[in-house]
Short mmCIF file of N, CA and C in Angstrom, two decimals:
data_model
loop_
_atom_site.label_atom_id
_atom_site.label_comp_id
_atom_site.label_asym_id
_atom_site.label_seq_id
_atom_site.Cartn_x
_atom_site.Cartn_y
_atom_site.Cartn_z
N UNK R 1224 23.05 4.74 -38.76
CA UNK R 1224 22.11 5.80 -38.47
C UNK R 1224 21.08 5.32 -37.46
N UNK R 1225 20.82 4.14 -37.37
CA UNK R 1225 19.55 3.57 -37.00
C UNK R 1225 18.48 3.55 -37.34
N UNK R 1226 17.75 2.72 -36.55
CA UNK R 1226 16.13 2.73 -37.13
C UNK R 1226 15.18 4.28 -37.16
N UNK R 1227 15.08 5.34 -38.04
CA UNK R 1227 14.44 6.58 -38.01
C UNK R 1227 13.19 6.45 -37.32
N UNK R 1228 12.29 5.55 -37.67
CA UNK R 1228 10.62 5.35 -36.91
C UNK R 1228 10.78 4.92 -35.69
N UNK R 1229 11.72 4.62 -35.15
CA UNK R 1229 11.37 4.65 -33.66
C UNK R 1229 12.01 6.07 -32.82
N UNK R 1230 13.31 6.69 -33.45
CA UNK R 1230 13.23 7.78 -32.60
C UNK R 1230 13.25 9.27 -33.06
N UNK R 1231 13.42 9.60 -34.36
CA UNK R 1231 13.59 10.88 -34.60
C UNK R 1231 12.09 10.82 -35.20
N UNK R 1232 11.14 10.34 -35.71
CA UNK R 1232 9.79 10.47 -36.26
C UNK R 1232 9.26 10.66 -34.51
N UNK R 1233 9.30 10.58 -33.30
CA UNK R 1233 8.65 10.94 -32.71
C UNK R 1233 8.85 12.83 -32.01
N UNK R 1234 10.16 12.56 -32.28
CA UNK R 1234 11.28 13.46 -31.83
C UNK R 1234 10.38 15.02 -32.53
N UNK R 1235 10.69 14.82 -33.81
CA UNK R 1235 9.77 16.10 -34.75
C UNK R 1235 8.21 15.70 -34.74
N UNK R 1236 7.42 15.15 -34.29
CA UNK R 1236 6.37 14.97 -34.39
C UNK R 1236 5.61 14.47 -35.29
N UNK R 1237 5.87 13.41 -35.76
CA UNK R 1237 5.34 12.49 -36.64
C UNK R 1237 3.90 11.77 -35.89
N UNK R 1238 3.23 11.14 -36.49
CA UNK R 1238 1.91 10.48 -35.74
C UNK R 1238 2.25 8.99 -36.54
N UNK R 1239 2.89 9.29 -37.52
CA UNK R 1239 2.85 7.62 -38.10
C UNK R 1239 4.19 7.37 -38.91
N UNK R 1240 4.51 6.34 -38.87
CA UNK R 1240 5.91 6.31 -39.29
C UNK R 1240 6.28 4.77 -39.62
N UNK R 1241 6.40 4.48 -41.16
CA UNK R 1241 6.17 3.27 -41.77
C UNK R 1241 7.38 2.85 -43.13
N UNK R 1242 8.18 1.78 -42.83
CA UNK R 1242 9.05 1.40 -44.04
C UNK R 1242 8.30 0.61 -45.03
N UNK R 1243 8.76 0.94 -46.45
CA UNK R 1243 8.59 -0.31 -47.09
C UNK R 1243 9.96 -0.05 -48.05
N UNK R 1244 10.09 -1.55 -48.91
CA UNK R 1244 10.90 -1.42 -50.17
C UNK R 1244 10.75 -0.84 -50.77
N UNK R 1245 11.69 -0.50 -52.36
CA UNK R 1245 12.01 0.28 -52.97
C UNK R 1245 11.05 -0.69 -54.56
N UNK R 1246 10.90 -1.78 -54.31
CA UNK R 1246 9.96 -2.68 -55.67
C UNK R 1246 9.17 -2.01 -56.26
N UNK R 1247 8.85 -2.66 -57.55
CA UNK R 1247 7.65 -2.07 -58.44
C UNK R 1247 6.45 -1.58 -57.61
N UNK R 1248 5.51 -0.75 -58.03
CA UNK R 1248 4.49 -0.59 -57.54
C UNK R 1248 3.34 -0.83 -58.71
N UNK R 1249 3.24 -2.57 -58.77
CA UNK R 1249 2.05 -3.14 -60.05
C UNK R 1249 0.65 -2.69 -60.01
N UNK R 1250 0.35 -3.13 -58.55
CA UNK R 1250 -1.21 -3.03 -58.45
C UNK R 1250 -1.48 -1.87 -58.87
N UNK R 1251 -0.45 -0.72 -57.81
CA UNK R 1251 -1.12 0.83 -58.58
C UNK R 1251 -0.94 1.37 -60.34
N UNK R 1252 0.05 0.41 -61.09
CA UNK R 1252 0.36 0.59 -61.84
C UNK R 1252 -0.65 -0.02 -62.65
N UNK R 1253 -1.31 -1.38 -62.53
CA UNK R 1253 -2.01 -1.78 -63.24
C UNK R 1253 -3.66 -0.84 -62.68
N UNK R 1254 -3.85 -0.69 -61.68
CA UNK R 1254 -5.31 0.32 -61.35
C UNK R 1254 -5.40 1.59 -62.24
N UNK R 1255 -4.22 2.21 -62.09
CA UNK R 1255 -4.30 3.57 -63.15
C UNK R 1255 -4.32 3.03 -64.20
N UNK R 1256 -3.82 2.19 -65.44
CA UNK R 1256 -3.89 1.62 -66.41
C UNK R 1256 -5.30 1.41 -66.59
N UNK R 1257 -6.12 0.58 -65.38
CA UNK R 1257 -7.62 0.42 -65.68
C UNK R 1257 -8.59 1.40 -65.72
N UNK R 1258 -7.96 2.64 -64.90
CA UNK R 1258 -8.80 3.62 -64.33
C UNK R 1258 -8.81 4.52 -66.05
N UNK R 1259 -7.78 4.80 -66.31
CA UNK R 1259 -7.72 5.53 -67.48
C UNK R 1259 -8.43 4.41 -68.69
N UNK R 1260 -8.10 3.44 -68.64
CA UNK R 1260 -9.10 2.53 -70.00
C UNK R 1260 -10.51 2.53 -69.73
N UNK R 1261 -11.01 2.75 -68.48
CA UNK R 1261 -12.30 2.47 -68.18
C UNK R 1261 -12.88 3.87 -68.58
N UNK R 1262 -12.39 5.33 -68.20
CA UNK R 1262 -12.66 6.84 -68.19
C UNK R 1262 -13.28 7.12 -67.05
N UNK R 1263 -12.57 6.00 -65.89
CA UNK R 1263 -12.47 6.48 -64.36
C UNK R 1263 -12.16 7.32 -64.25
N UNK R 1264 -11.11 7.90 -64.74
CA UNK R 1264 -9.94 9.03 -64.67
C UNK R 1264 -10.46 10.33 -65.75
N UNK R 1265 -10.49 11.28 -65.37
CA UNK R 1265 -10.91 12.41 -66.14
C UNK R 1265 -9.83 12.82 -66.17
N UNK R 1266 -8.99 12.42 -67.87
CA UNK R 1266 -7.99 12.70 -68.08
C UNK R 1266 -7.31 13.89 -68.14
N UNK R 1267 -8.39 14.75 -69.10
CA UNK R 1267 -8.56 16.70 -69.15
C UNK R 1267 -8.65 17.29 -67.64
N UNK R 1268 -8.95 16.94 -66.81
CA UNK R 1268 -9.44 17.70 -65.03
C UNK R 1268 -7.92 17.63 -64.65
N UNK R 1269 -6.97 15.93 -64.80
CA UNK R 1269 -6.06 15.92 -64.41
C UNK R 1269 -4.40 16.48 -64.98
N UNK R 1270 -4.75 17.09 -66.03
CA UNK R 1270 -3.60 17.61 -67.03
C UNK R 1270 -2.35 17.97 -65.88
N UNK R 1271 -2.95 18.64 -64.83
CA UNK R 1271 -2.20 19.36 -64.36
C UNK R 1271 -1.22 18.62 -63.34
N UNK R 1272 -2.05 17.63 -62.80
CA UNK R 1272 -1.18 16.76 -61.56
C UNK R 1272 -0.23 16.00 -62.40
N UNK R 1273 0.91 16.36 -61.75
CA UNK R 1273 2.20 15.72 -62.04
C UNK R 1273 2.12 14.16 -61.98
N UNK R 1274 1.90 13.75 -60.80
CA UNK R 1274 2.02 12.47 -60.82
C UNK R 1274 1.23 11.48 -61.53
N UNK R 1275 -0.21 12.60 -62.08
CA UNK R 1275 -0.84 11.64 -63.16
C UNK R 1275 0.11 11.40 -64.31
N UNK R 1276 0.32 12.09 -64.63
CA UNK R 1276 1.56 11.86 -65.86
C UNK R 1276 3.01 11.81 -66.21
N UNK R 1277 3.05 10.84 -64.71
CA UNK R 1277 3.89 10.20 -64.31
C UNK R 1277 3.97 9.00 -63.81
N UNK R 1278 2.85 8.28 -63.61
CA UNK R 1278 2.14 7.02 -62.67
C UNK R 1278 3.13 6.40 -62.92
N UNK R 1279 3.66 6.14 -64.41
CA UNK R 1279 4.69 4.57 -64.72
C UNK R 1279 5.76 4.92 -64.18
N UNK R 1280 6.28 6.15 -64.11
CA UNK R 1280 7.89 6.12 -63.38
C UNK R 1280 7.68 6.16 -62.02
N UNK R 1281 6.51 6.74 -61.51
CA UNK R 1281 6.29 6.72 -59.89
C UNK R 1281 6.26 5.40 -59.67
N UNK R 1282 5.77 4.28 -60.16
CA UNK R 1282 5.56 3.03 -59.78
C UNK R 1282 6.26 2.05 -59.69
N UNK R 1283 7.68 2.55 -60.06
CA UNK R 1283 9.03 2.11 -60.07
C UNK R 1283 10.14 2.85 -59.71
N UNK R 1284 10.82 3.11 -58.57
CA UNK R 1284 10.90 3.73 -57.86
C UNK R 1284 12.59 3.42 -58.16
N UNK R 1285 13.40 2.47 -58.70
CA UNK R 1285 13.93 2.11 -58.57
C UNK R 1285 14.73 2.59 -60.48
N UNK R 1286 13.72 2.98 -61.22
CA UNK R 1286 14.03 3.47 -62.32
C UNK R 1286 14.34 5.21 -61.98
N UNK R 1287 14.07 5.72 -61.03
CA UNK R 1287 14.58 7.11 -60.84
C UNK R 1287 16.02 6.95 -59.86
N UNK R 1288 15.60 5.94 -59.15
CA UNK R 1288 17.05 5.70 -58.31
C UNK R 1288 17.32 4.54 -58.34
N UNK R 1289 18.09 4.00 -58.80
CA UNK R 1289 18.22 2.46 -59.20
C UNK R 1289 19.00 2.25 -57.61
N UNK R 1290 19.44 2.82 -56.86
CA UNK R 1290 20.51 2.02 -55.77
C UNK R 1290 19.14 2.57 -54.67
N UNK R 1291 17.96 2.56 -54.75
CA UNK R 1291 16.74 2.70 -53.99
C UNK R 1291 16.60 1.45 -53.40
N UNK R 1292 16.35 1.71 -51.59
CA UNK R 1292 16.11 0.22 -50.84
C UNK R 1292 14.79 0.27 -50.35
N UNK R 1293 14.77 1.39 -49.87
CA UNK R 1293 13.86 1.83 -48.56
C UNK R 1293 12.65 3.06 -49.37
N UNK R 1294 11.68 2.92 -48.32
CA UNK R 1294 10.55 4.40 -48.91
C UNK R 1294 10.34 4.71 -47.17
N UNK R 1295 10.87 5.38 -46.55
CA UNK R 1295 10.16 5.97 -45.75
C UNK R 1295 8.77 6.83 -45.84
N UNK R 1296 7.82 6.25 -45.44
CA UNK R 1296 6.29 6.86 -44.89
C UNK R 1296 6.48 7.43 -43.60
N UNK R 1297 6.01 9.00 -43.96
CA UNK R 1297 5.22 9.46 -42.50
C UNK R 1297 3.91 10.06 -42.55
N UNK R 1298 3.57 10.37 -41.66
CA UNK R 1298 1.78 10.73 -41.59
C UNK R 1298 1.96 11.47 -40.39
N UNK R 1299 0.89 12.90 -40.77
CA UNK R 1299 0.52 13.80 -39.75
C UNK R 1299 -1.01 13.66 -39.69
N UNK R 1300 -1.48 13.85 -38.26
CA UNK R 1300 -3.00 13.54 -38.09
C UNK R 1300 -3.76 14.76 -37.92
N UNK R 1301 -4.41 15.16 -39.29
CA UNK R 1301 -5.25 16.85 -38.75
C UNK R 1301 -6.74 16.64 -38.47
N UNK R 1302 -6.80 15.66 -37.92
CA UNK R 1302 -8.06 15.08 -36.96
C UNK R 1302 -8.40 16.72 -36.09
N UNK R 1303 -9.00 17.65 -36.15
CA UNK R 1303 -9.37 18.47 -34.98
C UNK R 1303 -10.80 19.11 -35.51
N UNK R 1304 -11.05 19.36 -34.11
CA UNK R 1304 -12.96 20.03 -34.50
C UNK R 1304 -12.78 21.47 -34.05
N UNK R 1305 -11.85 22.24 -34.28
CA UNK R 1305 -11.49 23.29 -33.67
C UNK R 1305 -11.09 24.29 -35.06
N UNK R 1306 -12.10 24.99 -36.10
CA UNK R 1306 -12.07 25.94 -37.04
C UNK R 1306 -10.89 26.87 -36.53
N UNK R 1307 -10.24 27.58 -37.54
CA UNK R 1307 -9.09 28.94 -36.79
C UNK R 1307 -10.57 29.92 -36.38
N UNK R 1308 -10.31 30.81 -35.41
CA UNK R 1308 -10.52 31.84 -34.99
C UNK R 1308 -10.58 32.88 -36.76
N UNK R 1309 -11.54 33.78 -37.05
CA UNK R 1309 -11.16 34.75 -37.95
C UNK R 1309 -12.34 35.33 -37.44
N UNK R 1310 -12.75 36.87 -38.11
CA UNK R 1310 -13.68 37.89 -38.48
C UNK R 1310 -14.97 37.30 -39.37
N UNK R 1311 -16.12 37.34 -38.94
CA UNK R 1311 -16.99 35.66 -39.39
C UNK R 1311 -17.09 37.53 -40.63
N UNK R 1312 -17.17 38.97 -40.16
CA UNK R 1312 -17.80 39.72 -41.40
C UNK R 1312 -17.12 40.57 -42.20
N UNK R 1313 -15.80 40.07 -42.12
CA UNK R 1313 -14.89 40.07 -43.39
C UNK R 1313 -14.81 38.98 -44.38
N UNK R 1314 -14.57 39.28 -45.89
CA UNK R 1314 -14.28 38.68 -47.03
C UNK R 1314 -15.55 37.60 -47.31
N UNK R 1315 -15.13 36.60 -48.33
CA UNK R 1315 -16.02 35.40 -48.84
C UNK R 1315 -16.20 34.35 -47.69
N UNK R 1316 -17.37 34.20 -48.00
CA UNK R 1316 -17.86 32.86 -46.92
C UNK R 1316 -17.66 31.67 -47.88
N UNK R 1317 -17.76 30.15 -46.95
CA UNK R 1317 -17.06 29.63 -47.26
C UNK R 1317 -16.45 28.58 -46.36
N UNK R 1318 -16.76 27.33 -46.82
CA UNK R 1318 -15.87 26.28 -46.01
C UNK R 1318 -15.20 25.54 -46.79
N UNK R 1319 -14.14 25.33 -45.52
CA UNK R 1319 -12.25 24.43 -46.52
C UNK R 1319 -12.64 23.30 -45.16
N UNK R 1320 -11.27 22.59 -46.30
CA UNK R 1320 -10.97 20.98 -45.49
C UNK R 1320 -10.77 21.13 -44.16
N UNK R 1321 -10.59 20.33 -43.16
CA UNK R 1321 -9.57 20.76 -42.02
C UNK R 1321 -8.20 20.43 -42.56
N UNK R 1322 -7.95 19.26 -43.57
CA UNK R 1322 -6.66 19.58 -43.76
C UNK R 1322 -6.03 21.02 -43.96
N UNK R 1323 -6.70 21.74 -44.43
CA UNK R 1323 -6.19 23.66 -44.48
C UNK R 1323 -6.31 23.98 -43.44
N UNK R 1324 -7.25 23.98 -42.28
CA UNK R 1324 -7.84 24.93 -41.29
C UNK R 1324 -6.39 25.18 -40.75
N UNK R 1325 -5.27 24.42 -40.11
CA UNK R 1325 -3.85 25.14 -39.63
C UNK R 1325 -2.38 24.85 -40.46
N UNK R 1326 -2.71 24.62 -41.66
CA UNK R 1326 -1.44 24.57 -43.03
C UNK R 1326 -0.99 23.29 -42.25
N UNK R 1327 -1.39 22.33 -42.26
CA UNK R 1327 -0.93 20.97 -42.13
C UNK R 1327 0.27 20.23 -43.02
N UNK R 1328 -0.26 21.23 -44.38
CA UNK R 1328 0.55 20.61 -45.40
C UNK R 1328 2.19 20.88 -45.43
N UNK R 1329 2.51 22.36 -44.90
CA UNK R 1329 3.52 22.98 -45.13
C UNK R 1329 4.26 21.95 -43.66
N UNK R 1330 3.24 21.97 -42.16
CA UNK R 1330 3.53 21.40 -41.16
C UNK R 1330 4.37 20.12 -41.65
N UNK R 1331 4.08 19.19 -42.56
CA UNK R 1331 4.23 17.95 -42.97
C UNK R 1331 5.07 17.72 -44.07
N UNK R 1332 5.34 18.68 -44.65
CA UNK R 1332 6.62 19.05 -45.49
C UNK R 1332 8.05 19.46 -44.55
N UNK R 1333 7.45 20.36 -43.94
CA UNK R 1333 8.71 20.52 -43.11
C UNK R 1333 9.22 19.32 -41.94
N UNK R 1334 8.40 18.54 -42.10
CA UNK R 1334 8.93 17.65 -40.82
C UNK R 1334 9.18 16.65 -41.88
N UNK R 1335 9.23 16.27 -43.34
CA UNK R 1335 9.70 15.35 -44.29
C UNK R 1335 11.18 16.11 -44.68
N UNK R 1336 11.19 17.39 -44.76
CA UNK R 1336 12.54 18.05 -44.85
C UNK R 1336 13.64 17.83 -43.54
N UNK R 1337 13.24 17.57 -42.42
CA UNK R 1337 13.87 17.05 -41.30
C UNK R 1337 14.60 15.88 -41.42
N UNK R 1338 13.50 15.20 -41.60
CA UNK R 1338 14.08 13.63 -41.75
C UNK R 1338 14.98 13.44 -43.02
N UNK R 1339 14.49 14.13 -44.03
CA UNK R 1339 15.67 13.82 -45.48
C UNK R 1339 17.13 14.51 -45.00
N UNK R 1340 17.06 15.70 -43.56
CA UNK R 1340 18.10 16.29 -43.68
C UNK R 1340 18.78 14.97 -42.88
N UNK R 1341 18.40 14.78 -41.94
CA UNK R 1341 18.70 13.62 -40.69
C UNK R 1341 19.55 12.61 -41.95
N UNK R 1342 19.07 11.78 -42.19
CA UNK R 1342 19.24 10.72 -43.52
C UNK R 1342 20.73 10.91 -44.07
N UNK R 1343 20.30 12.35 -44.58
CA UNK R 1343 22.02 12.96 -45.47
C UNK R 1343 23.00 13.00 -44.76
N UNK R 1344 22.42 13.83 -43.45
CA UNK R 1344 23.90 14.09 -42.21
C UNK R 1344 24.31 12.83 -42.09
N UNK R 1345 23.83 11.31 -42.05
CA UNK R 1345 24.10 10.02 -41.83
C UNK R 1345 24.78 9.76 -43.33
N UNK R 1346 24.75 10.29 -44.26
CA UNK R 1346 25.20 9.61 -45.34
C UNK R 1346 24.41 9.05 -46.19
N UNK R 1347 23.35 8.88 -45.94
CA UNK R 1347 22.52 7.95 -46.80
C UNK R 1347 21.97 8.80 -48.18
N UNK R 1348 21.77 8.30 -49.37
CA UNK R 1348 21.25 8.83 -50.36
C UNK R 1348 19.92 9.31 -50.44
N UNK R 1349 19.29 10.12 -50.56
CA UNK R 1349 17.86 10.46 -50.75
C UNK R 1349 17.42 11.00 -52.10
N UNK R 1350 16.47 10.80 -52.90
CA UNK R 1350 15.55 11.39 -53.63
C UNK R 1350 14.56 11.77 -52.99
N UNK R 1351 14.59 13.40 -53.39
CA UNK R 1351 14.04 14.24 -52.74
C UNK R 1351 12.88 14.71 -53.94
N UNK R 1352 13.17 14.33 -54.97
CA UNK R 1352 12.24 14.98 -56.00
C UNK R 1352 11.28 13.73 -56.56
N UNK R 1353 11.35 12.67 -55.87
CA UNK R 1353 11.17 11.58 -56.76
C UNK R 1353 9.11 11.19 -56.29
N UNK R 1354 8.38 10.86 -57.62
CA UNK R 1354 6.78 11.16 -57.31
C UNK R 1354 6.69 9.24 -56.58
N UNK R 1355 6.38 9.62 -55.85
CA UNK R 1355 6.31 8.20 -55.11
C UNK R 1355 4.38 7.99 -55.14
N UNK R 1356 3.85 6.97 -55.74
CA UNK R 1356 2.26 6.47 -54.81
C UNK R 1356 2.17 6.59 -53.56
N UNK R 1357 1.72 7.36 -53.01
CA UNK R 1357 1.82 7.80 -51.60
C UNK R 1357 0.50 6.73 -50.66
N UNK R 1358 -0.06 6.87 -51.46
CA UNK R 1358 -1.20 5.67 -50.55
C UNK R 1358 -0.94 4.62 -50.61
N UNK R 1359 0.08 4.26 -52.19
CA UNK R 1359 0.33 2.53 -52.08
C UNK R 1359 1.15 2.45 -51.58
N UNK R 1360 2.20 3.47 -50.93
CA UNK R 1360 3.46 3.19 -50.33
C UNK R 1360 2.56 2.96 -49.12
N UNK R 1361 1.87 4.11 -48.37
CA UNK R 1361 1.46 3.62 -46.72
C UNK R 1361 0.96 2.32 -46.56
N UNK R 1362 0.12 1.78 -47.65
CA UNK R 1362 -0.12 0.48 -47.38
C UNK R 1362 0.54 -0.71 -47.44
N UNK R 1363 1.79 -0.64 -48.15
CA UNK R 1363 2.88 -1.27 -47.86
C UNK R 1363 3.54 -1.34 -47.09
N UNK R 1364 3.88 0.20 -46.70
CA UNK R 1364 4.63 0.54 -45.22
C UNK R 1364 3.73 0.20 -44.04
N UNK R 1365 2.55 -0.41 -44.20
CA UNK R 1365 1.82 -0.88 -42.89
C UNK R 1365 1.36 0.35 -41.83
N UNK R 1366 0.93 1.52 -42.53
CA UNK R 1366 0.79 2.52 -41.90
C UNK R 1366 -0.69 2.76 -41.64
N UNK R 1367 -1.52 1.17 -42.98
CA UNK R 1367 -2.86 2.28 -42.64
C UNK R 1367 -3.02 1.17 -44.42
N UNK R 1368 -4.82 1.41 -44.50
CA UNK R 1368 -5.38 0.59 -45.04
C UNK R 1368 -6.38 1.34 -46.26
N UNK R 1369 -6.17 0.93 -47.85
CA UNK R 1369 -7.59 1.62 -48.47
C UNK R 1369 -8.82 1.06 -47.59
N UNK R 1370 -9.70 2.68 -47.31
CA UNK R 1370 -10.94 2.63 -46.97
C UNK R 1370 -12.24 2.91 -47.84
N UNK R 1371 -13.57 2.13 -47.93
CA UNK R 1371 -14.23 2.53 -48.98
C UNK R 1371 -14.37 3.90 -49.09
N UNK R 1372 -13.72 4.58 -48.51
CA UNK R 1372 -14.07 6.17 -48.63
C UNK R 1372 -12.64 6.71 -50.22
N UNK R 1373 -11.85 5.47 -50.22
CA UNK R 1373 -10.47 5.30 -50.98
C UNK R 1373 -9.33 6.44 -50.62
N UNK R 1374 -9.77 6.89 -48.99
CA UNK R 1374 -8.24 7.26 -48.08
C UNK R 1374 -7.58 5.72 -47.74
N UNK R 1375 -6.23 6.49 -47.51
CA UNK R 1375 -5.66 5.70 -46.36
C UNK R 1375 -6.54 5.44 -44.96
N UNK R 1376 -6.80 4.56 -44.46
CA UNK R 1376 -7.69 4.30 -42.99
C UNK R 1376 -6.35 3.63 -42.13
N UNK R 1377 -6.19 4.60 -41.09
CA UNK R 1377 -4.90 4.14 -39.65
C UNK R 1377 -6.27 3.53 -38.32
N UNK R 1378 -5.99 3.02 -38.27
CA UNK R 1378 -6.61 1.83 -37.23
C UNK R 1378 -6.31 3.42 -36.45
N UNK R 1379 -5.85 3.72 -35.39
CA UNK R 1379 -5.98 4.98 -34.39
C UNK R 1379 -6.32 5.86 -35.03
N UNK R 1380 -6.24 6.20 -35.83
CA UNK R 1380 -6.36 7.93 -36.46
C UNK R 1380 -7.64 7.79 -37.67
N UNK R 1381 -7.96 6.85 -38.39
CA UNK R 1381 -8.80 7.04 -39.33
C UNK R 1381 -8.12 7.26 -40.36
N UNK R 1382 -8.84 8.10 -41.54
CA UNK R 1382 -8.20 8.55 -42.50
C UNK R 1382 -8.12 10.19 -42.41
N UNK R 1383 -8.01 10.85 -41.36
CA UNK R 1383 -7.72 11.83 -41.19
C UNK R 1383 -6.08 12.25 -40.88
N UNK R 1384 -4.85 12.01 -41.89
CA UNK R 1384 -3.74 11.60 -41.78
C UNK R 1384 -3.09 11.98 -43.19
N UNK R 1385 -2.07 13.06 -43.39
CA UNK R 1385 -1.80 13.58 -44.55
C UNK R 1385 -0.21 12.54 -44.67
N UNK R 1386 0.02 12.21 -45.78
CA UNK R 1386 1.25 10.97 -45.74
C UNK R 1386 2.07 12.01 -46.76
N UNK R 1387 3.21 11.18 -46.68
CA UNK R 1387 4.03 11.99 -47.59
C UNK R 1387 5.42 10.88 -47.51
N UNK R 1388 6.36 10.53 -48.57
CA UNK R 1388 6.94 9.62 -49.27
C UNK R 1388 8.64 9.88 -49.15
N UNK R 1389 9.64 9.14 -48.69
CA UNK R 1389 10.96 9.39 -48.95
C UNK R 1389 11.60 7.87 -49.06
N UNK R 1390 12.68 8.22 -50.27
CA UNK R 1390 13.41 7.32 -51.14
C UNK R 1390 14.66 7.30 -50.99
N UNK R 1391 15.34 6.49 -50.20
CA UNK R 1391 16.79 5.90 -49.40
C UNK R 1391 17.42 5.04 -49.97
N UNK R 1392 18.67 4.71 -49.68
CA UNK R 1392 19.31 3.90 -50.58
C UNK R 1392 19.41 2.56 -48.91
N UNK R 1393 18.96 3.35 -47.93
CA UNK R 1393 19.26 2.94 -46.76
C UNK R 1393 18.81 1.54 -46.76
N UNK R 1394 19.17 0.18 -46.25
CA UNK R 1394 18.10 -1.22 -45.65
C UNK R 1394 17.96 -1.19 -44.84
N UNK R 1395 16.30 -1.08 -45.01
CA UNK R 1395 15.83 -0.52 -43.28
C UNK R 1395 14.92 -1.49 -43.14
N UNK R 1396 14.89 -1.30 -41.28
CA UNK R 1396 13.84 -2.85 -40.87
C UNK R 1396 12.27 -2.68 -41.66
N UNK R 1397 11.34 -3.62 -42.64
CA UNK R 1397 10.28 -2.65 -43.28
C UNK R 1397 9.46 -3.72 -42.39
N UNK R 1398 8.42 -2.53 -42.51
CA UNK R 1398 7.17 -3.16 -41.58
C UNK R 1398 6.42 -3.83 -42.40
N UNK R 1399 5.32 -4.50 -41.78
CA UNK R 1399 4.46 -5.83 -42.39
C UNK R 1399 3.15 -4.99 -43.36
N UNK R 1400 2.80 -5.32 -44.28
CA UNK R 1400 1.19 -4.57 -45.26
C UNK R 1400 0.59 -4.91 -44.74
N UNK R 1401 -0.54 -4.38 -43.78
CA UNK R 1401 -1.79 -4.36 -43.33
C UNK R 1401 -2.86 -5.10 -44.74
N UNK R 1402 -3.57 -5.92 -44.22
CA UNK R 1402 -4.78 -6.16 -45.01
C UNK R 1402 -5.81 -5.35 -44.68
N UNK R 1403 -6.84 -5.55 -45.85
CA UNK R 1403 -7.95 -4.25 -45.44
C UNK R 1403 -8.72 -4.75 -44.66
N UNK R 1404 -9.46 -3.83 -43.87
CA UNK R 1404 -10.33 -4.32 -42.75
C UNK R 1404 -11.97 -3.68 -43.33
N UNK R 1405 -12.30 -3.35 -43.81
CA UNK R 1405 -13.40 -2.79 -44.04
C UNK R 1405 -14.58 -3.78 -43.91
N UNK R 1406 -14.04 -5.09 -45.03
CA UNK R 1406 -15.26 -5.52 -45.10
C UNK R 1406 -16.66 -5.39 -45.25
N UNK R 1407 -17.75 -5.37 -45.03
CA UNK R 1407 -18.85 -4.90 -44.77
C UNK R 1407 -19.27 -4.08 -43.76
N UNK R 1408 -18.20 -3.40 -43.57
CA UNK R 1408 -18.61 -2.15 -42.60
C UNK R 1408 -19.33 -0.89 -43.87
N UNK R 1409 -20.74 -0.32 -43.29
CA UNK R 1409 -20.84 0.87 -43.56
C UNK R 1409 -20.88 1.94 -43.36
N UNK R 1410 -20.21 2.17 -42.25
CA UNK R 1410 -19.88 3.20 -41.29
C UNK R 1410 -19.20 4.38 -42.68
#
């Protein structure tokens, strides 16, 4: 099939495009473990997110697909200072993310549905349903760094960068984990 991050992630418009393995995911496994013993975690707020109550199988990636090699990471950048156009004196007032201001999300789904189709036409296995750590994967996949703000931070883009997770049976070249850069920055 070849290497996907160098030509079809630019092809559909990807901004970031990052391998890692298919291994345990401890740290995040042991952080949620702490987060919930400490009552970091507002257990009742989160009833509803799936992947909270799922952390231990997300963090093993390899227990939903045992012949799992690869995690493809991609990232779309909704970095813009440009609100949609609407009627400022119709309906509720009101301000949203820019991640909403042009459906970024659906944008970034459909270009993860691309690549899983790409993948299959090649043969390769995909889990398509499978809850992957999406921030601990980018930082594995070398896509981008926890920032004290606790986004992903991309050296070009910031943390203005929606990621999203795919699970291959493929061995693919994986890129290097960024260390964090923050340091004593308080920007």
């Amino acid at each position: 099939i070849g290497e996907p991050q160098q030509d079809i992630g630019e092809v559909i418009g990807l901004d970031l495009v990052g391998i890692t393995n298919a291994e345990p995911f401890n740290r995040f496994k042991s952080n949620m473990e702490r987060s919930i013993r400490n009552g970091w975690i507002d257990t009742q707020a989160m009833e509803h997110e799936e992947a909270f109550h799922h952390y231990e199988r997300s963090a093993a990636p390899k227990g939903s697909m045992p012949s799992a090699r690869s995690i493809i990471v991609i990232g779309v950048s909704y970095l813009t200072t440009k609100p949609p156009k609407g009627d400022d004196n119709i309906g509720p007032k009101g301000s949203l993310g820019r991640q909403y201001w042009y459906d970024f999300h659906p944008y970034l789904e459909d270009r993860r549905r691309l690549v899983v189709e790409y993948l299959q036409r090649g043969g390769a296995l995909v889990v398509d349903t499978l809850i992957v750590p999406t921030k601990a994967a980018a930082m594995r996949a070398g896509v981008g760094t926890y920032g004290k703000n606790t986004l992903v931070q991309n050296e070009e883009l910031g943390s203005w960068v929606l990621f999203n997770s795919i699970v291959t049976d493929l061995e693919l070249t994986l890129d290097e984990e960024l260390e964090p850069r923050c340091g004593a920055c308080q920007r």
